[in-house]
Coordinates of C-alpha atoms in Angstrom, one line a residue:
M1 CA 15.0 5.9 11.4
N2 CA 15.6 8.6 8.8
E3 CA 14.0 11.8 8.0
N4 CA 12.1 10.2 5.1
Q5 CA 10.8 7.6 7.5
K6 CA 10.0 10.0 10.3
L7 CA 7.8 12.0 7.8
L8 CA 6.0 8.7 6.9
M9 CA 5.3 7.9 10.3
N10 CA 4.2 11.2 11.1
E11 CA 1.8 10.8 7.9
L12 CA 0.7 7.3 9.4
E13 CA -0.1 8.6 12.4
Q14 CA -2.4 11.4 11.0
E15 CA -4.5 9.4 8.5
Q16 CA -7.6 8.0 9.8
E17 CA -8.2 4.3 8.3
I18 CA -11.9 4.4 8.1
T19 CA -13.5 5.0 5.0
K20 CA -16.9 6.7 5.4
D21 CA -19.7 5.4 3.3
N22 CA -21.3 7.1 0.6
S23 CA -23.6 4.3 -1.1
D24 CA -24.1 6.3 -4.3
E25 CA -20.0 6.7 -4.9
M26 CA -19.2 3.2 -3.5
I27 CA -17.9 1.3 -6.4
V28 CA -17.9 -2.5 -5.7
E29 CA -15.8 -4.9 -8.2
I30 CA -14.6 -8.5 -8.2
L31 CA -11.2 -9.3 -9.3
N32 CA -10.1 -12.0 -11.5
D33 CA -8.4 -15.1 -10.4
S34 CA -5.4 -14.2 -11.7
W35 CA -5.0 -11.0 -9.4
Y36 CA -4.4 -13.7 -6.4
E37 CA -2.2 -16.1 -7.9
A38 CA 1.3 -14.6 -6.9
S39 CA -0.3 -13.7 -3.4
V40 CA 1.8 -15.6 -0.7
G41 CA 0.6 -13.7 2.2
Y42 CA 1.9 -13.4 5.6
D43 CA 5.3 -14.7 6.4
P44 CA 5.9 -16.6 9.5
K45 CA 9.3 -16.2 9.1
F46 CA 9.5 -12.4 8.5
L47 CA 11.1 -11.4 11.8
G48 CA 13.7 -14.0 10.8
D49 CA 14.5 -17.4 10.6
D50 CA 14.8 -17.9 14.6
Y51 CA 11.9 -16.1 15.3
E52 CA 8.9 -18.0 13.5
I53 CA 5.3 -16.7 14.2
P54 CA 3.1 -19.4 13.1
H55 CA -0.8 -18.8 12.6
P56 CA -2.7 -19.4 15.9
T57 CA -4.5 -22.5 16.4
F58 CA -8.1 -23.1 17.0
E59 CA -9.4 -24.2 20.3
C60 CA -12.9 -23.7 19.1
N61 CA -15.0 -22.6 16.3
E62 CA -12.5 -24.3 13.7
Q63 CA -15.7 -25.6 11.9
D64 CA -16.8 -22.0 11.6
I65 CA -14.0 -21.3 9.2
A66 CA -15.0 -20.2 5.8
L67 CA -13.2 -22.6 3.2
L68 CA -11.6 -21.1 0.1
K69 CA -13.3 -22.9 -3.0
D70 CA -10.2 -25.0 -3.2
G71 CA -10.6 -26.3 0.4
S72 CA -8.1 -24.2 2.0
K73 CA -8.6 -22.0 5.0
V74 CA -6.6 -18.9 4.5
L75 CA -7.1 -15.8 2.4
H76 CA -3.3 -14.9 0.9
Y77 CA -3.1 -11.2 0.3
T78 CA 0.1 -9.0 -0.5
H79 CA 1.9 -9.1 2.7
F80 CA -1.0 -10.1 4.9
S81 CA -3.4 -12.9 5.4
I82 CA -6.9 -13.6 6.6
V83 CA -9.2 -16.3 7.8
M84 CA -13.0 -15.9 7.7
S85 CA -15.9 -16.8 10.1
K86 CA -18.8 -18.6 8.2
S87 CA -21.4 -17.7 10.5
R88 CA -20.3 -14.1 11.2
R89 CA -19.1 -13.1 7.7
L90 CA -16.3 -11.2 9.2
A91 CA -12.6 -12.1 9.8
F92 CA -11.6 -14.5 12.9
Y93 CA -8.3 -12.6 12.4
T94 CA -5.7 -10.8 10.1
V95 CA -1.9 -10.9 10.3
V96 CA 0.1 -8.6 8.7
N97 CA 4.1 -8.3 7.9
I98 CA 5.3 -4.5 8.3
N99 CA 8.7 -3.5 6.9
G100 CA 9.3 0.1 8.6
N101 CA 12.1 0.7 6.3
Q102 CA 10.4 0.0 2.9
L103 CA 7.0 1.8 3.6
R104 CA 5.7 3.5 0.6
S105 CA 3.2 6.4 0.0
I106 CA 0.2 5.1 -2.0
Q107 CA -2.9 6.8 -3.1
R108 CA -6.0 5.8 -1.5
N109 CA -8.3 3.2 -3.7
D110 CA -11.8 4.3 -4.3
K111 CA -13.2 0.7 -4.8
W112 CA -13.9 -2.2 -2.9
Y113 CA -13.9 -5.7 -3.7
L114 CA -15.5 -8.8 -3.1
D115 CA -13.0 -12.1 -3.0
P116 CA -13.8 -14.4 -5.6
R117 CA -11.8 -17.3 -3.8
I118 CA -14.3 -17.5 -1.0
E119 CA -18.4 -17.9 -1.6
I120 CA -20.7 -14.2 -1.6
E121 CA -22.3 -15.4 1.4
Y122 CA -19.4 -15.5 3.8
Q123 CA -18.6 -11.8 3.2
C124 CA -20.5 -8.7 4.5
G125 CA -20.7 -6.8 1.4
P126 CA -21.9 -2.9 0.6
E127 CA -25.6 -4.0 1.7
L128 CA -24.5 -3.9 5.4
Y129 CA -22.8 -0.4 5.1
K130 CA -25.8 1.5 3.1
N131 CA -27.5 4.7 4.6
N132 CA -26.3 4.0 8.1
P133 CA -23.5 5.5 10.3
L134 CA -21.6 2.3 9.9
D135 CA -18.1 2.5 8.3
R136 CA -15.9 0.0 6.8
G137 CA -12.9 0.1 9.2
H138 CA -9.8 -1.6 7.6
L139 CA -8.5 -4.5 10.0
V140 CA -5.0 -4.6 8.5
R141 CA -4.6 -1.2 7.8
R142 CA -4.3 0.3 4.5
R143 CA -0.8 1.3 5.0
D144 CA 0.7 -1.4 6.8
P145 CA 1.4 -3.9 4.0
N146 CA 2.4 -0.8 1.5
W147 CA 6.3 -1.6 1.5
G148 CA 8.9 -2.7 -1.2
N149 CA 7.9 -3.3 -4.8
A150 CA 4.5 -4.6 -4.2
A151 CA 3.1 -1.8 -2.3
K152 CA 0.4 -0.8 -4.9
K153 CA -0.9 -4.2 -4.9
A154 CA -1.0 -4.4 -1.3
N155 CA -2.7 -1.1 -0.8
K156 CA -5.5 -2.5 -3.3
D157 CA -5.8 -5.8 -1.6
T158 CA -6.6 -3.9 1.9
F159 CA -9.7 -2.8 0.1
H160 CA -11.4 -6.3 0.0
F161 CA -14.6 -6.6 2.2
T162 CA -12.7 -9.6 3.8
N163 CA -10.6 -7.0 5.6
C164 CA -13.1 -4.5 7.0
A165 CA -15.3 -4.6 10.1
P166 CA -18.4 -2.7 10.8
Q167 CA -17.4 0.2 12.9
H168 CA -19.7 3.0 14.1
S169 CA -18.7 6.6 12.4
D170 CA -18.4 8.2 15.9
L171 CA -15.8 5.5 16.5
N172 CA -12.8 7.6 18.5
Q173 CA -9.7 5.2 17.4
K174 CA -6.9 7.5 17.2
I175 CA -5.1 5.7 20.0
W176 CA -5.9 2.4 18.1
L177 CA -4.4 3.7 14.8
D178 CA -1.2 5.0 16.5
L179 CA -0.4 1.6 18.3
E180 CA 1.6 -0.1 15.3
D181 CA 3.3 3.6 14.5
Y182 CA 4.1 3.9 18.0
I183 CA 5.4 0.4 18.3
L184 CA 7.5 0.7 15.0
D185 CA 8.7 4.3 16.3
N186 CA 10.1 2.7 19.5
A187 CA 11.3 -0.8 18.1
E188 CA 14.9 -0.8 19.3
N189 CA 15.6 -3.2 16.1
W190 CA 17.5 -1.5 13.4
N191 CA 15.4 -3.2 10.5
L192 CA 11.9 -1.9 12.0
K193 CA 9.8 -5.0 11.3
V194 CA 6.7 -5.8 13.1
T195 CA 4.1 -8.8 12.7
V196 CA 0.6 -7.7 13.9
F197 CA -2.4 -9.9 14.5
T198 CA -5.9 -8.0 14.3
G199 CA -9.3 -9.1 14.8
P200 CA -12.9 -8.6 16.2
V201 CA -14.0 -10.3 19.5
F202 CA -17.2 -12.2 18.4
R203 CA -19.8 -12.5 21.4
E204 CA -22.9 -14.2 21.7
D205 CA -24.5 -10.8 22.6
D206 CA -23.5 -8.7 20.0
I207 CA -26.3 -6.6 18.5
V208 CA -27.6 -7.9 15.3
Y209 CA -28.4 -5.2 12.5
R210 CA -29.3 -6.4 9.0
G211 CA -28.9 -9.8 9.9
V212 CA -25.0 -9.4 10.9
K213 CA -23.9 -9.3 14.3
I214 CA -21.8 -6.1 15.2
P215 CA -18.7 -6.5 17.2
S216 CA -18.4 -4.2 20.1
E217 CA -14.5 -5.1 20.6
F218 CA -11.6 -5.2 18.4
W219 CA -8.0 -7.1 19.5
K220 CA -4.3 -6.7 18.2
I221 CA -1.2 -8.7 19.3
A222 CA 2.0 -6.8 17.8
I223 CA 5.3 -8.7 17.7
M224 CA 9.1 -7.4 17.2
V225 CA 12.6 -8.4 18.2
K226 CA 14.1 -6.2 20.4
E227 CA 17.9 -4.9 20.9
D228 CA 18.6 -7.8 23.3
G229 CA 17.4 -10.5 20.6
N230 CA 14.2 -11.4 22.4
L231 CA 10.7 -11.2 21.2
S232 CA 8.2 -8.6 22.5
A233 CA 4.5 -9.6 22.2
T234 CA 2.1 -7.0 23.2
A235 CA -1.8 -7.4 23.2
Y236 CA -4.4 -4.9 23.4
I237 CA -8.2 -4.7 23.3
Q238 CA -10.6 -1.7 22.2
T239 CA -14.0 -1.9 23.8
Q240 CA -17.1 0.1 23.9
K241 CA -18.9 -2.8 25.8
D242 CA -21.8 -1.7 28.0
H243 CA -22.1 1.4 26.0
I244 CA -23.4 0.3 22.8
G245 CA -27.0 1.0 22.0
S246 CA -29.0 0.8 19.1
L247 CA -27.4 2.1 15.8
D248 CA -30.2 5.0 16.1
F249 CA -28.0 6.6 18.9
T250 CA -24.3 7.5 18.9
Y251 CA -22.1 5.0 20.4
G252 CA -20.3 5.4 23.4
E253 CA -16.6 6.1 24.0
Y254 CA -14.0 3.6 22.9
K255 CA -11.2 2.5 25.4
T256 CA -8.1 0.6 24.5
Y257 CA -6.6 -1.5 27.2
Q258 CA -3.2 -3.4 27.1
V259 CA -4.0 -6.8 28.2
P260 CA -1.9 -10.0 28.7
I261 CA -1.9 -12.5 25.3
S262 CA -3.9 -15.0 27.1
R263 CA -6.7 -12.5 27.8
I264 CA -7.2 -12.4 23.7
E265 CA -6.7 -16.2 23.8
T266 CA -9.7 -16.4 26.2
I267 CA -12.1 -14.3 24.4
T268 CA -11.1 -15.3 20.8
G269 CA -10.5 -19.3 21.3
L270 CA -7.3 -18.5 19.3
N271 CA -4.1 -20.2 20.6
F272 CA -1.0 -18.2 20.0
G273 CA 1.3 -20.8 21.3
C274 CA 4.7 -19.6 22.8
L275 CA 3.8 -15.8 22.2
R276 CA 2.6 -15.8 25.7
N277 CA 6.3 -16.3 26.9
H278 CA 7.2 -13.1 25.2
D279 CA 4.5 -10.7 26.8
P280 CA 5.9 -7.9 29.0
I281 CA 2.9 -8.0 31.3
N282 CA 2.0 -10.9 33.6
P283 CA -1.3 -12.7 33.0
L284 CA -3.4 -11.0 35.9
E285 CA -2.3 -7.6 34.7
S286 CA -4.0 -4.9 32.2
H287 CA -4.4 -1.2 32.1
V288 CA -6.2 1.4 29.9
I289 CA -3.8 3.2 27.2
E290 CA -4.8 7.1 27.4
V291 CA -1.4 8.1 26.1
L292 CA 1.0 6.1 23.9
E293 CA 3.7 6.2 26.8
D294 CA 1.4 4.0 28.9
I295 CA 2.0 0.9 26.5
K296 CA 4.8 -1.4 27.9
L297 CA 7.0 -3.1 25.4

């Protein structure tokens, strides 16, 4: 990793990727359909032709996928893709390609966008975040897809409401935000390529606020190719389960756990196929991530 990449990684680690809502200043727009015409989204062969990582399949809830107006199921953006839930109006999951060697530093965007390719009724818009302690938390982090010649477009794409989830402003997620940076920094593969899946955990007992069930847990799976040519797929859950109260009160402390991929599959109903065979921890293991060195790659 050269000096410029190290400086950029340090900047990534220091940036909080939650946008504090100010209702009077939030600008909401809808882009023209032409904006999306060249967007191919997530590349399953990004890590190499021999390391194809397909989208997960649905073991349940497939009927709850919010279809695009053209009848397809996946929203493609620049270097990332999203599958939305109709009933929750949030993403089932996001998946992004990150190229650490080509990352660009792009100025933040001040506008948020509703995606015209799916019905507005399937998107949680500004009404959810107005005059309360909820932030619009990026699922695909703003900087992760910002690489190569399309970095500016990718940056703008991350500000779609389809790519955010309601998170309390007291959320302490430094460890969570540092996960991809740590994995990139420790990737033994020279090209520093990583694929990351992220999403909320949908539970029946999630608290309801303004007609929306607010997730209390989030998950992440990061995949890279190690120096020995083998895949490494690591999974994480960030939870404040049993600590959430009313939105009138401060949320409890979030904790981040490294867990087996099979655990993510169980709580989401998503099937990640052979990825579980490249998990460095056994199916019964899990542990709290208190410092980044606790991560097993």
